[in-house]
Coordinates of C-alpha atoms in Angstrom, one line a residue:
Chain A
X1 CA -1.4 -18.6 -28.4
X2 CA -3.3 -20.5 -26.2
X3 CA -2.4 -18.0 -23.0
X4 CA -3.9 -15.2 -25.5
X5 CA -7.1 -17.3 -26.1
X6 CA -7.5 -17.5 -22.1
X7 CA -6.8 -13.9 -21.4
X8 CA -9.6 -12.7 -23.9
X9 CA -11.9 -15.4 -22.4
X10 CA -11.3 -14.5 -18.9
X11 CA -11.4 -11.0 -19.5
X12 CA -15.0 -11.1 -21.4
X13 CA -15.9 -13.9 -18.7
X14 CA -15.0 -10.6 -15.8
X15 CA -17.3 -8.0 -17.6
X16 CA -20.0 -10.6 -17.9
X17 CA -20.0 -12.0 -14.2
X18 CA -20.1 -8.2 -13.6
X19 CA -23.1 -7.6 -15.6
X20 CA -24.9 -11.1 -14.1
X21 CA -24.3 -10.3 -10.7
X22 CA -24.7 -6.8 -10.6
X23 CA -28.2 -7.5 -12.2
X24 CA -28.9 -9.5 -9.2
X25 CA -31.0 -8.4 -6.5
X26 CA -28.8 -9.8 -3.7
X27 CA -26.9 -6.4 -2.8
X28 CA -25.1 -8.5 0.3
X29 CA -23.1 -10.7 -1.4
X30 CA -19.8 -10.8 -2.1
X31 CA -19.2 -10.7 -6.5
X32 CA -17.1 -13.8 -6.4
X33 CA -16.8 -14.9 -9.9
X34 CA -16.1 -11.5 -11.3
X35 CA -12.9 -11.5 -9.2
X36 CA -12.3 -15.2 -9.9
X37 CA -12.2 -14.6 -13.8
X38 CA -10.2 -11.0 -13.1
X39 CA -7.7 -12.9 -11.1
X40 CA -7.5 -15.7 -14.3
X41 CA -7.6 -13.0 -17.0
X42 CA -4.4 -11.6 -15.2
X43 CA -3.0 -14.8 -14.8
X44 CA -3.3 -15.5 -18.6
X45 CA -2.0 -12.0 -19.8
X46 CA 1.0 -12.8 -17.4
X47 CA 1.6 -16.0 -19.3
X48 CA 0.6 -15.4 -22.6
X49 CA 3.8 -12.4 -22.4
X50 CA 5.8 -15.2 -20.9
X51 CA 7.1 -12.8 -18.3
X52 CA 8.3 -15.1 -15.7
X53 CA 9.3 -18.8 -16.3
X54 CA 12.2 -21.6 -15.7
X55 CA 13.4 -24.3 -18.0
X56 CA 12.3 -27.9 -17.2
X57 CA 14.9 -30.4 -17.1
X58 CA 13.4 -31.5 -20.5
X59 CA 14.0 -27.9 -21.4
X60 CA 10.4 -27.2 -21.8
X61 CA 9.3 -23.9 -20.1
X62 CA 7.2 -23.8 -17.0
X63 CA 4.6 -21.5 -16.7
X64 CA 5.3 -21.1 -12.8
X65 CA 2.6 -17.9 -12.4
X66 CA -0.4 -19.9 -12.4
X67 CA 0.0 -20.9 -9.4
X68 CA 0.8 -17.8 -8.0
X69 CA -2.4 -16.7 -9.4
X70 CA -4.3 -19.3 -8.0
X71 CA -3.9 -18.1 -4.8
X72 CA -5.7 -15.4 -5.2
X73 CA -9.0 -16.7 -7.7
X74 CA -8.9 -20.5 -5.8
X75 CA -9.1 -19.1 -2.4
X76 CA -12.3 -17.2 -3.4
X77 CA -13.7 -20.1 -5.2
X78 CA -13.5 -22.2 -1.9
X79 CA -15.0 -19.1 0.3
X80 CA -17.8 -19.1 -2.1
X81 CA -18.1 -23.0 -2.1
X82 CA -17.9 -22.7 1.8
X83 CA -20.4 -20.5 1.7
X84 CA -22.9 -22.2 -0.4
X85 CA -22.4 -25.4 1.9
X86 CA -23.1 -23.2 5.3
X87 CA -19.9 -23.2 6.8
X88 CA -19.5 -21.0 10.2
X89 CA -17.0 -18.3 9.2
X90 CA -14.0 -19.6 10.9
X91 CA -14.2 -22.8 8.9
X92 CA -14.7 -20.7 5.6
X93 CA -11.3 -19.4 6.8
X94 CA -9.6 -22.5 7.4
X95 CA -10.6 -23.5 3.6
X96 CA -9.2 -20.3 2.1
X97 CA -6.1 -21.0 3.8
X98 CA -5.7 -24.9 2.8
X99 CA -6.9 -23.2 -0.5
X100 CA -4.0 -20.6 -0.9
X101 CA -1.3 -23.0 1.2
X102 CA -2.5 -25.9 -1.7
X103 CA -1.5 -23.7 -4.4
X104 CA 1.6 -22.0 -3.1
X105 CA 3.1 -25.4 -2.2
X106 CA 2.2 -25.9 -5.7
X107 CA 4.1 -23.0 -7.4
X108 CA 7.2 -24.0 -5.3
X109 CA 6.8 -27.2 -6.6
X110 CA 6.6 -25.6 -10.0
X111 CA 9.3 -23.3 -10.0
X112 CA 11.8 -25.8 -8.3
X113 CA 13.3 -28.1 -11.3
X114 CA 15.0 -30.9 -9.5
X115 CA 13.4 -33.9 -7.5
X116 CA 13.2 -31.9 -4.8
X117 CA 9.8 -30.5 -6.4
X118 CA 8.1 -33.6 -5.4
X119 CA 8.5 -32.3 -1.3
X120 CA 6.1 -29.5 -2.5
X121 CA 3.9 -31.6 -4.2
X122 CA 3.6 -33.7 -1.4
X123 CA 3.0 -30.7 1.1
X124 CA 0.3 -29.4 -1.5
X125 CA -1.3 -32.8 -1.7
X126 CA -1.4 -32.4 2.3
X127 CA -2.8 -28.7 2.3
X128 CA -5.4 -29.7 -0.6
X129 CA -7.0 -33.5 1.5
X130 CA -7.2 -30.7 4.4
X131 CA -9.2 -28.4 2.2
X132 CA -11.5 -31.0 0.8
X133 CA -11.6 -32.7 4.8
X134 CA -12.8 -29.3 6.2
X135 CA -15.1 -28.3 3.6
X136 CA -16.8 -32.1 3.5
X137 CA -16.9 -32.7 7.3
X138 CA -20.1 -32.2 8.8
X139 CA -22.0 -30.5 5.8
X140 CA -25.2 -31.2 5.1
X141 CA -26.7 -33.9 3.4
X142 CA -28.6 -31.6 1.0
X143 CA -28.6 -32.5 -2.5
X144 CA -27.5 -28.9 -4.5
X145 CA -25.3 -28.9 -2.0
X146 CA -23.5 -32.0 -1.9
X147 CA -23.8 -32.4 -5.9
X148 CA -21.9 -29.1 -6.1
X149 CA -19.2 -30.4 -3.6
X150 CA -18.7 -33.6 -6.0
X151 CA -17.9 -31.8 -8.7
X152 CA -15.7 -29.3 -7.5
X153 CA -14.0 -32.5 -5.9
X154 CA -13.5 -34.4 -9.3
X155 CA -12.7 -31.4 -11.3
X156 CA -10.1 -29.9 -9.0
X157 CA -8.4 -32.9 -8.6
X158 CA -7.7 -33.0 -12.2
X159 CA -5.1 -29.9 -11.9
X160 CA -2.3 -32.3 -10.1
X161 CA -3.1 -35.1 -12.6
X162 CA -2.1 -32.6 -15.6
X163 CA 0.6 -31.4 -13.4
X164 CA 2.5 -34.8 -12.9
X165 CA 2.0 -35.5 -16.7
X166 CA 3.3 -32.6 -17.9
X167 CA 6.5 -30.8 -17.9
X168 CA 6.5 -30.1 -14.3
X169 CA 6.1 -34.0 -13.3
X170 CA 7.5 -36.2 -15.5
X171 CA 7.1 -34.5 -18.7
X172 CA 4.9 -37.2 -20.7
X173 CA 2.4 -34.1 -22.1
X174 CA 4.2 -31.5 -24.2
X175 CA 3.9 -27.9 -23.0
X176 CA 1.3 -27.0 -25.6
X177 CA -0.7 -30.3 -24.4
X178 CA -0.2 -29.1 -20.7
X179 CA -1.8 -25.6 -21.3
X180 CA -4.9 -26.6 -23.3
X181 CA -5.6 -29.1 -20.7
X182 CA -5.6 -26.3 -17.7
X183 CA -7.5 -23.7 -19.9
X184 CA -10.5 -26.4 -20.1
X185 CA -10.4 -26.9 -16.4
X186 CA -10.1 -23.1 -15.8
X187 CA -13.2 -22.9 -18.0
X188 CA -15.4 -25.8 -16.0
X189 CA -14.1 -24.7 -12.6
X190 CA -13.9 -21.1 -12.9
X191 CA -16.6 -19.7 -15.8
X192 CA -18.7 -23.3 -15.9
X193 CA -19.0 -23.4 -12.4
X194 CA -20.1 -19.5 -12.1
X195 CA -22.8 -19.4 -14.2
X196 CA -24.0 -22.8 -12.7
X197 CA -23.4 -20.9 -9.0
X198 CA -25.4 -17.6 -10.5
X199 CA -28.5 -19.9 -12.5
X200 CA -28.8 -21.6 -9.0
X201 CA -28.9 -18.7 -7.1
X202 CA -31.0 -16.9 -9.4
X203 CA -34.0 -19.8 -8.8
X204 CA -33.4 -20.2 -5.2
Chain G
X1 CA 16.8 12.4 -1.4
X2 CA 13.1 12.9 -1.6
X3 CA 12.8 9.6 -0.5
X4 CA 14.4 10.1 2.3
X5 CA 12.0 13.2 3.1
X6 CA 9.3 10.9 2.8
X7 CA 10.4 8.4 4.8
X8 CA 10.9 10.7 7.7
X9 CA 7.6 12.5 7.2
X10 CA 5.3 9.2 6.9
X11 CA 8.0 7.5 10.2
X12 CA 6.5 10.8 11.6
X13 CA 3.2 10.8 10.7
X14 CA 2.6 6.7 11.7
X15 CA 4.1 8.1 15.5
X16 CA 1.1 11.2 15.1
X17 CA -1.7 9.1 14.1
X18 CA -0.8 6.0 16.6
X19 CA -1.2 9.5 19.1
X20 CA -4.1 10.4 18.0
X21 CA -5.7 7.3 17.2
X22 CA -5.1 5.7 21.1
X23 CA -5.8 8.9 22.8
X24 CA -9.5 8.7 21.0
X25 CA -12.5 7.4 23.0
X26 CA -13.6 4.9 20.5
X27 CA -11.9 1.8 21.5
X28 CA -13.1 -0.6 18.7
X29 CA -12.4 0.9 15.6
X30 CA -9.5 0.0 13.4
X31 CA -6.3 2.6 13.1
X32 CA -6.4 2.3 9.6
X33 CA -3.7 5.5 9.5
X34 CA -1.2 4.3 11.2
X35 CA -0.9 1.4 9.2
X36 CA -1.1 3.7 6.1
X37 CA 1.3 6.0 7.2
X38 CA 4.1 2.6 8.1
X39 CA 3.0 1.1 5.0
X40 CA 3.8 4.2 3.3
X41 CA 7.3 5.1 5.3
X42 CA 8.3 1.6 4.8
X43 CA 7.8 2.0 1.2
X44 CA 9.8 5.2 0.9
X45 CA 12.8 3.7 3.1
X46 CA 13.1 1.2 0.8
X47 CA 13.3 3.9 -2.3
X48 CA 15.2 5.8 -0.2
X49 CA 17.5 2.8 -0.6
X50 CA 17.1 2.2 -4.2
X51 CA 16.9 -1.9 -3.2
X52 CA 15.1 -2.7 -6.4
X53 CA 14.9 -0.7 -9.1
X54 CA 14.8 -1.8 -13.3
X55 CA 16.0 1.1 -16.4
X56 CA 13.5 2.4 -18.4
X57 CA 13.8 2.5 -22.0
X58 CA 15.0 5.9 -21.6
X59 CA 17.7 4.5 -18.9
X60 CA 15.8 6.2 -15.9
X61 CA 15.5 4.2 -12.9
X62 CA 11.4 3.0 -12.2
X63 CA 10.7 2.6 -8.1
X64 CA 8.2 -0.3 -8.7
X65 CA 8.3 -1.3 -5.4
X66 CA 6.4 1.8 -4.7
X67 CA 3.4 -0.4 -6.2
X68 CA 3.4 -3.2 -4.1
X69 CA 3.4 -1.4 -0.9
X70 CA 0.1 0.4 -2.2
X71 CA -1.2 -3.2 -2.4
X72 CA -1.1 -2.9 1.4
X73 CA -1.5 0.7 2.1
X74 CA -4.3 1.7 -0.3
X75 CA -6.6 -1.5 0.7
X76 CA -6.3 0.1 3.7
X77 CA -7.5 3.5 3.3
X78 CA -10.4 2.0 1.1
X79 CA -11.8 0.0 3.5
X80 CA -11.6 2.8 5.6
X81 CA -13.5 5.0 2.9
X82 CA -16.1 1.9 2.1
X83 CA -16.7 1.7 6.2
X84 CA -17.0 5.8 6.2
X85 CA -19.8 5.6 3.4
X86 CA -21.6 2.6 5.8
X87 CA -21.3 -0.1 3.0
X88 CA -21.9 -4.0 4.0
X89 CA -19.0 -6.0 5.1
X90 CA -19.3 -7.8 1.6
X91 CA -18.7 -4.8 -0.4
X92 CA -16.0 -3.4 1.8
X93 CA -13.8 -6.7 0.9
X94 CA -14.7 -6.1 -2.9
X95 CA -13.3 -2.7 -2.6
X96 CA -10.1 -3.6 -1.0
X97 CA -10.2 -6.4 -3.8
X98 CA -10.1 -4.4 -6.2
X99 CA -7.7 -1.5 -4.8
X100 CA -5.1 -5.0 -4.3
X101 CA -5.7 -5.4 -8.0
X102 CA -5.5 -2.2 -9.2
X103 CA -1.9 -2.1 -7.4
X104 CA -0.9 -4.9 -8.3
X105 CA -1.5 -4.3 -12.1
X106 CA 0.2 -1.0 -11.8
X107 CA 3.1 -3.1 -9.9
X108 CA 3.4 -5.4 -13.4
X109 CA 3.0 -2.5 -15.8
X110 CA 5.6 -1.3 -13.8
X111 CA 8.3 -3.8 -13.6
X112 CA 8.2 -4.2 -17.6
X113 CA 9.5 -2.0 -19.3
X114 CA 8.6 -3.3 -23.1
X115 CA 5.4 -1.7 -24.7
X116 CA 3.1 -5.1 -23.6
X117 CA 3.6 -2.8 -19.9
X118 CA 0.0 -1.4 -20.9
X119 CA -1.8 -4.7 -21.1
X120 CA -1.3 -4.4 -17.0
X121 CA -2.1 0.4 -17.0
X122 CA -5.2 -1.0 -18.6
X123 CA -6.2 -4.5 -16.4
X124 CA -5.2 -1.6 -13.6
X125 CA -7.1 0.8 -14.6
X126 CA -10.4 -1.6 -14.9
X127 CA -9.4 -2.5 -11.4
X128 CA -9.5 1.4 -10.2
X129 CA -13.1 1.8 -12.2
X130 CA -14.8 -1.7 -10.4
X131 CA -13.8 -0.2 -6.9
X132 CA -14.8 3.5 -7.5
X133 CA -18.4 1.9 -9.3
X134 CA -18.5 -0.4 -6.2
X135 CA -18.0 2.8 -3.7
X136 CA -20.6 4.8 -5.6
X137 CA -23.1 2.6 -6.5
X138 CA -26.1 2.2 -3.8
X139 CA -24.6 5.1 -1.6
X140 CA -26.1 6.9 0.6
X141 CA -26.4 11.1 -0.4
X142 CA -24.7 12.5 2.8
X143 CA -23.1 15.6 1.5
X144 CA -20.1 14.6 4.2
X145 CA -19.6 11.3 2.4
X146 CA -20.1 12.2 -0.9
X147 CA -17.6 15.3 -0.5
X148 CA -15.1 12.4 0.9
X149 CA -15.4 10.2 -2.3
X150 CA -15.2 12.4 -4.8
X151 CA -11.9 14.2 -2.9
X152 CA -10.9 10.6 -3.2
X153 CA -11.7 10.1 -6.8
X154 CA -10.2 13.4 -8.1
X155 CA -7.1 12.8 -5.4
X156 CA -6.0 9.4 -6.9
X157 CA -7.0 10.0 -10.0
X158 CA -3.9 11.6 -10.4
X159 CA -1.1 8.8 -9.9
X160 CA -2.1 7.3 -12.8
X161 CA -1.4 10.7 -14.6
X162 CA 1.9 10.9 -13.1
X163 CA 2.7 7.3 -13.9
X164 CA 2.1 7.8 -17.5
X165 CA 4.0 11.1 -17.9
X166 CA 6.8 9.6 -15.8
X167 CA 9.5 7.1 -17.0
X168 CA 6.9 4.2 -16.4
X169 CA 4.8 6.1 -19.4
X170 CA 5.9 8.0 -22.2
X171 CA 8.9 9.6 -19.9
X172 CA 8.0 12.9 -20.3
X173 CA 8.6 13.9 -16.9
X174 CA 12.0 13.1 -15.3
X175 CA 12.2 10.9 -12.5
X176 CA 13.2 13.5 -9.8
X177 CA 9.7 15.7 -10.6
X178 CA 7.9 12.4 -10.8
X179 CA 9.3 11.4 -7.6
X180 CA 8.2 15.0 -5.8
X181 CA 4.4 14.6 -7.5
X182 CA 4.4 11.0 -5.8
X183 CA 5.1 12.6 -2.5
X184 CA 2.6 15.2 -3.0
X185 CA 0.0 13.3 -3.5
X186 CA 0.9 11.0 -0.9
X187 CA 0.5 13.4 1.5
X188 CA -2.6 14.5 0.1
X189 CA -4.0 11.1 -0.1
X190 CA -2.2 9.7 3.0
X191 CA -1.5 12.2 5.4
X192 CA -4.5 15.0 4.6
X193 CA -6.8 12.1 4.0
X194 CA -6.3 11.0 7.6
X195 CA -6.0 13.9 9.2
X196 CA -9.3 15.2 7.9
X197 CA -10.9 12.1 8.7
X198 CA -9.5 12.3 12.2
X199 CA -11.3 15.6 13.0
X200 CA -14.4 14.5 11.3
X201 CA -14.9 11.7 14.0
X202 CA -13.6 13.8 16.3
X203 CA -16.5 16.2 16.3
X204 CA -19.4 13.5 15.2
Chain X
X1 CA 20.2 -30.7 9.2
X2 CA 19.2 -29.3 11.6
X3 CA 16.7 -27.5 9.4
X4 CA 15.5 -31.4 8.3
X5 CA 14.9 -32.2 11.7
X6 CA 12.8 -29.1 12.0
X7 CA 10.7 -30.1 8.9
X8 CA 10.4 -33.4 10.2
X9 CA 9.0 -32.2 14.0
X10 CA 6.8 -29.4 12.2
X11 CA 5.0 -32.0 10.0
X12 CA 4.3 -34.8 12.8
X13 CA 3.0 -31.7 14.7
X14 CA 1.0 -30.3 11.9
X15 CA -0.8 -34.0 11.9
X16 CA -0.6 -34.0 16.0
X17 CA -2.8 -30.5 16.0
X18 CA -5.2 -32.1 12.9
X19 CA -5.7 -34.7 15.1
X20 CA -6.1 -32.7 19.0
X21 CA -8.3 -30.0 17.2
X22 CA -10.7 -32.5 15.4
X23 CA -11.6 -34.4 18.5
X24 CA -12.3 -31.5 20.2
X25 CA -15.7 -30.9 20.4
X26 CA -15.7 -27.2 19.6
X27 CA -16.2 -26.9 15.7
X28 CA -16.7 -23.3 15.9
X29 CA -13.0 -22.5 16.0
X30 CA -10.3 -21.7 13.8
X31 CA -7.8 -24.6 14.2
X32 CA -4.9 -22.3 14.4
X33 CA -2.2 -24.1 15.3
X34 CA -2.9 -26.9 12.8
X35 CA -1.7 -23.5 10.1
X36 CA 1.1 -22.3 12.0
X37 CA 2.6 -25.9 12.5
X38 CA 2.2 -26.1 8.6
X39 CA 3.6 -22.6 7.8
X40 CA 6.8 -24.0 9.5
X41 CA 7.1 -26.9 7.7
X42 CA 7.5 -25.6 4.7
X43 CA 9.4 -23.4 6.1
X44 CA 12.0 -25.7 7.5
X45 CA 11.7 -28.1 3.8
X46 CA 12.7 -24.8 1.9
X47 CA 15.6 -23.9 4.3
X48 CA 16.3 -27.3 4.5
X49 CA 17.0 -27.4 0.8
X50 CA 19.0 -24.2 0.8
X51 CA 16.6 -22.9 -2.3
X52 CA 17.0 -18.9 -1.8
X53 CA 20.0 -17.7 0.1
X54 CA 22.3 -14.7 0.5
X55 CA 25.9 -14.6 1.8
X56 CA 26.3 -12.4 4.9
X57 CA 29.5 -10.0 4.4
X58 CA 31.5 -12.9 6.8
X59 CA 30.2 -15.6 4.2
X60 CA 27.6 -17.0 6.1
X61 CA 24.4 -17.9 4.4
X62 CA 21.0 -16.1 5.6
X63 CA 18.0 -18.0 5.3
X64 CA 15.9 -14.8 4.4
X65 CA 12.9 -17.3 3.4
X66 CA 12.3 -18.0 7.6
X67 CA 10.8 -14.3 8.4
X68 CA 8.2 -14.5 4.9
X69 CA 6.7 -17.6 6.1
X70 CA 6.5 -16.0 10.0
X71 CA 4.3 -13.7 8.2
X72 CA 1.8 -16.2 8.1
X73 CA 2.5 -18.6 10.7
X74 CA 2.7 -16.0 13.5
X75 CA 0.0 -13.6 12.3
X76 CA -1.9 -17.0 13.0
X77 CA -0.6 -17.0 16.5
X78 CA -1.1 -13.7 17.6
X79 CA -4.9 -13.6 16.2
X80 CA -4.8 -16.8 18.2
X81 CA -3.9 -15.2 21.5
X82 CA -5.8 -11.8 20.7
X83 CA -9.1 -14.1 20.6
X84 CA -7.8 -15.8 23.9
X85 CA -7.6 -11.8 25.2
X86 CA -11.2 -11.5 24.1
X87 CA -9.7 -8.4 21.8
X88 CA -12.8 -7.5 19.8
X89 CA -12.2 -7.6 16.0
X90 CA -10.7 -4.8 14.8
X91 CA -7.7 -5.2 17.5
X92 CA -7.5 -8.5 16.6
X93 CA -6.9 -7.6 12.6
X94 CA -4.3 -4.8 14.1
X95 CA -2.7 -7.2 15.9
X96 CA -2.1 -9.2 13.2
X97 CA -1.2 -6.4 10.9
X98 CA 1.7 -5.5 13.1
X99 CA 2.9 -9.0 13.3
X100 CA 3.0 -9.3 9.6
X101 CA 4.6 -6.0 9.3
X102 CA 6.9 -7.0 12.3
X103 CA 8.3 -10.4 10.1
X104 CA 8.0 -8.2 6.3
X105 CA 10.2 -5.6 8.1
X106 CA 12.5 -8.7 9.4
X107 CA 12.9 -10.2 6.0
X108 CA 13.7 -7.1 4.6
X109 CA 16.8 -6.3 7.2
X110 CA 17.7 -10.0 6.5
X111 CA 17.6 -10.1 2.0
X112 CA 19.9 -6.7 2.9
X113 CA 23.3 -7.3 3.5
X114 CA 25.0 -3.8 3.8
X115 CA 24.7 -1.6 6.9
X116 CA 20.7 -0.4 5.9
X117 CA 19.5 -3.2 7.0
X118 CA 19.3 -2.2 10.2
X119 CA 16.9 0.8 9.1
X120 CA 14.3 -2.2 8.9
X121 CA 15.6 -3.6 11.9
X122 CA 14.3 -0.4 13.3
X123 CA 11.5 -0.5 11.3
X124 CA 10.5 -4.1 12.6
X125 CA 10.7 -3.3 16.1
X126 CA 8.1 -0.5 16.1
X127 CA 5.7 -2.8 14.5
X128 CA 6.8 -5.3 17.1
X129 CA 6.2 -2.6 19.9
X130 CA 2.8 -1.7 18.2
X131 CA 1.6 -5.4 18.4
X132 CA 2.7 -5.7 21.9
X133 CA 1.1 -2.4 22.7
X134 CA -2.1 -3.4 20.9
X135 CA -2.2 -6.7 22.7
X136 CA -1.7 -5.3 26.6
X137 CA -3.7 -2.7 26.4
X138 CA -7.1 -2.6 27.9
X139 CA -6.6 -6.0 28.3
X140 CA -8.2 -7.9 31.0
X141 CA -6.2 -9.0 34.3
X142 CA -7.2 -12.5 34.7
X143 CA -4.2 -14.3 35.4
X144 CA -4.2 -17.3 33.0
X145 CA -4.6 -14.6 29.9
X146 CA -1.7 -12.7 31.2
X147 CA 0.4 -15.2 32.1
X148 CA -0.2 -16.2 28.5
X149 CA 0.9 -12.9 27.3
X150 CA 4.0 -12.5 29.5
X151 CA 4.8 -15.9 28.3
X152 CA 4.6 -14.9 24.4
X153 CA 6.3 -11.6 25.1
X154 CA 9.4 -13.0 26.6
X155 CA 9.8 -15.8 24.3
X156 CA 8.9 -14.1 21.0
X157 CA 12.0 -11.0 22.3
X158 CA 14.3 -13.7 22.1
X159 CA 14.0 -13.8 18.3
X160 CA 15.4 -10.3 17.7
X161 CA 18.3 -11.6 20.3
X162 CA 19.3 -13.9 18.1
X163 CA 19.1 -12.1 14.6
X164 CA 21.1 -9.4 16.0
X165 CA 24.0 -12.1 17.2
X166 CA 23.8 -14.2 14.4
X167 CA 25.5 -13.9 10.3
X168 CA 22.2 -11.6 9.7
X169 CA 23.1 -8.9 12.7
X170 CA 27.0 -8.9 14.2
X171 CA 27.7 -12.3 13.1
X172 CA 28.9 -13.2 16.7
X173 CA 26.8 -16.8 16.4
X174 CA 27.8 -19.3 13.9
X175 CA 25.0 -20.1 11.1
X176 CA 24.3 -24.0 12.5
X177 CA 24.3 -22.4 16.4
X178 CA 21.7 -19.8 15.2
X179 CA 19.6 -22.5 13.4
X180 CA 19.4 -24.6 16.5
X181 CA 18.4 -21.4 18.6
X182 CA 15.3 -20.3 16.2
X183 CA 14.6 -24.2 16.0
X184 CA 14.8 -24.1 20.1
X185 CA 12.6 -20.9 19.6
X186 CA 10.4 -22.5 17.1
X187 CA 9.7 -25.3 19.4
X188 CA 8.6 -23.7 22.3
X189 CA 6.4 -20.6 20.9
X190 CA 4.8 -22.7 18.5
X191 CA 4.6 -26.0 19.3
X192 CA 4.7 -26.1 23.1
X193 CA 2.3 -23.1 22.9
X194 CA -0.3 -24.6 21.0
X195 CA -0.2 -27.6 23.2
X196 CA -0.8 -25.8 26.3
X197 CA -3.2 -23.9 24.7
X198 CA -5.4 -27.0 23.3
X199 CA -5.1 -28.9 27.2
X200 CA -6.1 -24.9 28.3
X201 CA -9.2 -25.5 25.9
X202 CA -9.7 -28.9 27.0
X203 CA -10.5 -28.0 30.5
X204 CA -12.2 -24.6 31.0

């Protein structure tokens, strides 16, 4: 119910970033946020149908897919974050890989039941300290810029948290729990943090 | 067994455009047709070989492997198309975006087989609509480019037709004549496609 | 075990490259070998935890998972040496196209157990071929970027030498022997590599 909720969010959220951002004068920019919500709205159907999970030991389902999703809508998230803080294009790179690395170490840490999971998380853990090292590392001291970069920090690092609590960690949050929690962090990070990224850019 | 045609025809037409494309004078553009055509013959080897195939409800057998190999081969040829009609780096990744997705969809409405299968024809087909709006939109009125895109659009038009006549649809056609309309427009897509473009640059 | 030890190496050299490429005072680089030491990590945790597996037709297991994550590390290592070629773009991007069509092509001849795999064994060596092609051609004939290249090709053609020997080919190697060789193989193309690479950096 709550997958079904997300997947008619992120689905309006794709035709409106469409509408916002082909409104926009800026011809030269890649549409970021429609694809982020697209990937999302996918993601969501893909759940909400319950296509592909695996029991957890508490025999709660887990909703593996995210992650795989994730790839795909995270690593555009960063290249537009990367972007915004004026990153040369080879270090935009390197972000979209620790991005995509990040969450792919995270659906093998979802999709694996046993205690070996906690390897993955581990290497994720790795992959994501890279991500935030490269993207804070010699970026400028400018305000937007750096405010933005906060926030994407403290938000982002709230996906793990709900991830050890629920049924993939050590199962303290119920599945139900565990889902609401990530659709209100998809909404700040992916639709919340568009419109902020499209307002700013709009001004500027 | 018309798998196995194709595979021999796209393993023979990746050995005729890496020919063609080396013995060119222009050193720094990409072979986008050989790639399509290995893509392609790698896809129809593994058809050929029936390595992963699920029953339709009608107990025909669906290729949806056929799908994910588009991911690959299809980006390809757009960002070819999106470089042909001289759009900006930016909107040459959105296309290819969006052709990934609109695969990718068609992969999942694919591999289900229940009725919720055209959630993902219609996620696809809003994929297919952002990348032909994207190629359209701003281009420039050459009648050369313009005859190319809307061969294009007309051309590929048609696999979603198939698709939904085919086992993956309503199964109205059987899976032998959907597998010879696949190959037909395959070579009309892949093979034509290329070769026309060839010449084109040949003689600008 | 063996693949424990591998996991163990690839992460202190993940950390090792972290730490060679941030003191280097070029920031305008991609730190590729930082990726491809991390790419075969988790590589080597997977395979060291057995998690996907088939049984050769002599019993053996096949670590399939190995040529999927080459996708990424050495499409990483061949942009890598492209760039040191001074390749301009568009080789570079086929370059890497063929080496991630060289390793899907491998995984697929190693997931199939039955006598079609070597189709894609076939299938993986003309992608190989391509990249090689790609790479030597036009190329310049200063000596440290050839050395460099004969260096890759004759180490990288000891790969194939061992599939074919090992459970995945004509099952003439034991499983532990042939996990030692790719780890011997590992070693020197990707960790030795980068390191003589990085002192190359370091003094021109």
């Amino acid at each position: 119910m709550v997958f079904w909720i997300g997947a008619l969010i992120f689905a309006v959220s794709t035709l409106m970033f469409a509408f916002i951002e082909n409104r926009s004068h800026r011809r030269n920019m890649f549409n970021s946020h429609v694809f982020v919500s697209f990937f999302t709205a996918i993601s969501y159907f893909v759940m909400a149908l319950a296509l592909a999970t695996v029991s957890a030991e508490n025999g709660q389902p887990i909703y593996w897919t995210r992650w795989l999703f994730y790839i795909g809508s995270c690593s555009i998230l960063t290249l537009d974050i990367a972007t915004i803080a004026k990153k040369p294009n080879v270090k935009k790179a390197e972000v979209a890989v620790f991005t995509a690395l990040t969450m792919f170490c995270g659906f093998l840490a979802s999709i694996i039941i046993t205690v070996d999971r906690w390897w993955f998380f581990g290497l994720s853990t790795a992959a994501y300290i890279g991500m935030l090292y490269t993207l804070f590392k010699h970026s400028n001291d400018e305000n937007s810029i750096s405010s933005i970069m906060w926030f994407v920090m403290l938000t982002w690092s709230l996906f793990p948290v709900v991830w050890v609590l629920a049924p993939t960690g050590f199962g303290i949050l119920a599945v139900d729990v565990e889902a609401i929690l990530y659709l209100a962090l998809d909404l700040v990070t992916k639709i919340g943090f568009g419109i902020y990224i499209s307002k700013m850019r709009h001004y500027n």
